[in-house]
Amino acid sequence: MKIIIINGPNLNLLGKREPEIYGYQSFETYLKKLKKEFASHHIDYYQTNHEGSIIDKMQDADNQYDAIVLNPAAYTHTSIAIADCIKAIDTPVVEVHISDINKREAFRKHSYIKDIVAHSITGQGLDGYAMAIKWLLKNELNS
Ligand code: DQA
C-alpha cells in the first residue's frame, strides 16, 4: 500500500511543543519506527504550517496514493477548505489526532472533517498513526 502522512501546523515541533500533551518524541524519530513496522508498504511524509499547502498536497496525492493519513492540527477546527478538498478527491483519508480533542478545550471538540473521512483516531498519542495504517490495511485493501 502507498500511503502519505500529512501533518499540519506546529506538528514539526513535536517533542518540544507542549510535551505533556503531545509527548517527547519528534515525528522524524517516530516515522523511522513506523516505516520499520510497515516495511512492506510505502510511506511518505509531508508537514506544512500552511492551510493551502495541505490542500495542494492532498490534490497532488489524489490517485497517486492508496490513502492519506491526515492530521490537520488546528485547521481541523476551522477549515472548510480542507473539508471540501477531502470531499473532492477519490483517495480515502483517515483523520488522526495525537491528543484527545474531545477532552480538551470546547473549541477543539468540533472537527470539520470528522463526518467525511473514512475513519478517525483521536487521543492515542503518536501510535494513532500506526493505528490509522492498520485500519487502512484491514479495511481499504479489501474494498
Ligand atoms: C491536534 C489537536 C489540535 O486541536 C491541535 O490544534 C493540534 C494537534 C492533535 O494531534 O492532537 O495542533 O490535531
CSV table of C-alpha atoms and ligand atoms in Angstrom, one decimal:
chain,number,residue,atom,x,y,z
A,1,MET,CA,0.0,0.0,0.0
A,2,LYS,CA,1.2,3.5,-0.8
A,3,ILE,CA,0.3,6.0,1.9
A,4,ILE,CA,1.2,9.6,2.6
A,5,ILE,CA,1.0,11.1,6.1
A,6,ILE,CA,0.2,14.8,6.0
A,7,ASN,CA,0.7,16.8,9.2
A,8,GLY,CA,-0.5,20.4,9.7
A,9,PRO,CA,0.8,23.4,11.6
A,10,ASN,CA,3.1,23.1,14.6
A,11,LEU,CA,3.4,19.4,14.2
A,12,ASN,CA,7.0,20.0,13.1
A,13,LEU,CA,7.6,20.9,16.8
A,14,LEU,CA,6.6,17.6,18.2
A,15,GLY,CA,8.9,16.7,21.1
A,16,LYS,CA,9.3,20.3,22.0
A,17,ARG,CA,5.7,21.5,21.8
A,18,GLU,CA,3.6,21.1,24.9
A,19,PRO,CA,5.2,17.6,25.6
A,20,GLU,CA,2.7,16.9,28.4
A,21,ILE,CA,0.0,16.8,25.7
A,22,TYR,CA,1.9,15.7,22.6
A,23,GLY,CA,4.8,13.7,24.0
A,24,TYR,CA,8.6,14.0,24.0
A,25,GLN,CA,9.2,12.3,20.6
A,26,SER,CA,9.8,14.2,17.3
A,27,PHE,CA,7.8,13.0,14.4
A,28,GLU,CA,11.0,12.2,12.5
A,29,THR,CA,12.0,9.7,15.2
A,30,TYR,CA,8.6,8.2,15.3
A,31,LEU,CA,8.5,8.0,11.5
A,32,LYS,CA,11.6,5.8,11.4
A,33,LYS,CA,9.9,3.3,13.7
A,34,LEU,CA,6.7,3.5,11.7
A,35,LYS,CA,8.5,2.8,8.4
A,36,LYS,CA,10.2,-0.3,10.0
A,37,GLU,CA,6.9,-1.5,11.4
A,38,PHE,CA,5.3,-1.3,7.9
A,39,ALA,CA,8.4,-2.1,5.9
A,40,SER,CA,6.5,-3.8,3.1
A,41,HIS,CA,4.4,-0.6,2.5
A,42,HIS,CA,5.5,2.7,1.0
A,43,ILE,CA,5.0,5.6,3.5
A,44,ASP,CA,5.7,9.2,2.5
A,45,TYR,CA,5.6,12.1,4.9
A,46,TYR,CA,4.8,15.8,4.4
A,47,GLN,CA,4.4,18.6,7.0
A,48,THR,CA,3.4,22.2,6.5
A,49,ASN,CA,2.3,25.1,8.5
A,50,HIS,CA,0.1,26.4,5.7
A,51,GLU,CA,-3.6,25.5,5.0
A,52,GLY,CA,-3.3,25.9,1.2
A,53,SER,CA,-0.2,23.6,1.1
A,54,ILE,CA,-2.2,20.9,2.8
A,55,ILE,CA,-4.9,21.2,0.1
A,56,ASP,CA,-2.2,21.3,-2.7
A,57,LYS,CA,-0.6,18.2,-1.3
A,58,MET,CA,-3.9,16.3,-1.0
A,59,GLN,CA,-4.9,17.2,-4.6
A,60,ASP,CA,-1.5,16.0,-5.8
A,61,ALA,CA,-1.8,12.8,-3.7
A,62,ASP,CA,-5.2,12.0,-5.2
A,63,ASN,CA,-5.0,8.8,-7.2
A,64,GLN,CA,-1.2,8.7,-6.6
A,65,TYR,CA,-1.6,7.1,-3.2
A,66,ASP,CA,-3.9,4.4,-1.9
A,67,ALA,CA,-4.6,6.5,1.2
A,68,ILE,CA,-3.9,9.8,3.1
A,69,VAL,CA,-3.4,9.9,6.8
A,70,LEU,CA,-4.1,13.4,7.8
A,71,ASN,CA,-3.6,15.4,11.0
A,72,PRO,CA,-4.7,18.9,10.0
A,73,ALA,CA,-3.8,20.1,13.5
A,74,ALA,CA,-5.6,23.4,14.4
A,75,TYR,CA,-7.1,23.5,10.9
A,76,THR,CA,-9.3,20.6,11.9
A,77,HIS,CA,-11.4,23.1,13.8
A,78,THR,CA,-11.5,25.9,11.3
A,79,SER,CA,-11.0,24.7,7.7
A,80,ILE,CA,-14.0,24.3,5.4
A,81,ALA,CA,-11.4,24.4,2.6
A,82,ILE,CA,-9.7,21.2,3.8
A,83,ALA,CA,-13.1,19.5,4.3
A,84,ASP,CA,-14.1,20.5,0.7
A,85,CYS,CA,-10.9,19.0,-0.6
A,86,ILE,CA,-11.5,15.7,1.1
A,87,LYS,CA,-14.9,15.6,-0.5
A,88,ALA,CA,-13.5,16.4,-3.9
A,89,ILE,CA,-10.7,13.7,-4.0
A,90,ASP,CA,-11.1,10.0,-4.5
A,91,THR,CA,-8.3,8.8,-2.2
A,92,PRO,CA,-9.5,7.8,1.2
A,93,VAL,CA,-8.5,10.0,4.2
A,94,VAL,CA,-8.0,8.8,7.8
A,95,GLU,CA,-8.0,11.6,10.4
A,96,VAL,CA,-5.5,11.4,13.2
A,97,HIS,CA,-5.2,13.5,16.4
A,98,ILE,CA,-2.4,12.8,18.9
A,99,SER,CA,-4.4,14.3,21.8
A,100,ASP,CA,-8.0,13.6,22.6
A,101,ILE,CA,-9.7,16.6,21.1
A,102,ASN,CA,-13.0,15.6,22.8
A,103,LYS,CA,-11.5,16.0,26.2
A,104,ARG,CA,-9.7,19.4,25.8
A,105,GLU,CA,-11.0,23.0,25.2
A,106,ALA,CA,-14.5,23.3,23.8
A,107,PHE,CA,-13.2,24.8,20.5
A,108,ARG,CA,-11.3,21.6,19.8
A,109,LYS,CA,-14.4,19.4,20.0
A,110,HIS,CA,-15.6,20.3,16.5
A,111,SER,CA,-13.9,18.7,13.5
A,112,TYR,CA,-14.9,19.9,10.1
A,113,ILE,CA,-13.6,16.6,8.6
A,114,LYS,CA,-14.9,14.0,11.1
A,115,ASP,CA,-18.1,13.2,9.1
A,116,ILE,CA,-16.4,12.9,5.7
A,117,VAL,CA,-13.2,11.0,6.4
A,118,ALA,CA,-13.1,7.2,6.1
A,119,HIS,CA,-12.1,6.9,9.8
A,120,SER,CA,-10.9,9.0,12.7
A,121,ILE,CA,-8.4,8.2,15.5
A,122,THR,CA,-8.1,10.5,18.5
A,123,GLY,CA,-6.1,10.6,21.7
A,124,GLN,CA,-3.8,7.6,21.1
A,125,GLY,CA,-0.6,9.6,21.0
A,126,LEU,CA,1.7,9.0,18.1
A,127,ASP,CA,0.5,5.4,18.0
A,128,GLY,CA,-2.6,6.8,16.3
A,129,TYR,CA,-0.7,7.0,13.1
A,130,ALA,CA,0.2,3.3,13.2
A,131,MET,CA,-3.4,2.6,14.1
A,132,ALA,CA,-4.6,4.5,11.1
A,133,ILE,CA,-2.3,2.5,8.8
A,134,LYS,CA,-3.5,-0.8,10.4
A,135,TRP,CA,-7.1,0.3,9.9
A,136,LEU,CA,-6.4,1.1,6.2
A,137,LEU,CA,-4.7,-2.3,5.7
A,138,LYS,CA,-7.7,-4.0,7.2
A,139,ASN,CA,-10.5,-2.0,5.6
A,140,GLU,CA,-9.3,-0.4,2.4
A,141,LEU,CA,-7.3,-3.2,0.8
A,142,ASN,CA,-10.4,-5.3,0.8
A,143,SER,CA,-12.7,-2.6,-0.6
B,1,DQA,C1,-4.1,18.0,17.2
B,1,DQA,C2,-5.2,18.7,18.0
B,1,DQA,C3,-5.5,20.1,17.6
B,1,DQA,O1,-6.5,20.6,18.4
B,1,DQA,C4,-4.3,20.9,17.7
B,1,DQA,O2,-4.5,22.2,17.3
B,1,DQA,C5,-3.1,20.4,17.1
B,1,DQA,C6,-2.8,18.9,17.2
B,1,DQA,C7,-3.6,16.7,17.8
B,1,DQA,O3,-2.9,16.0,17.0
B,1,DQA,O4,-3.9,16.3,18.9
B,1,DQA,O5,-2.2,21.1,16.6
B,1,DQA,O6,-4.5,17.8,15.9
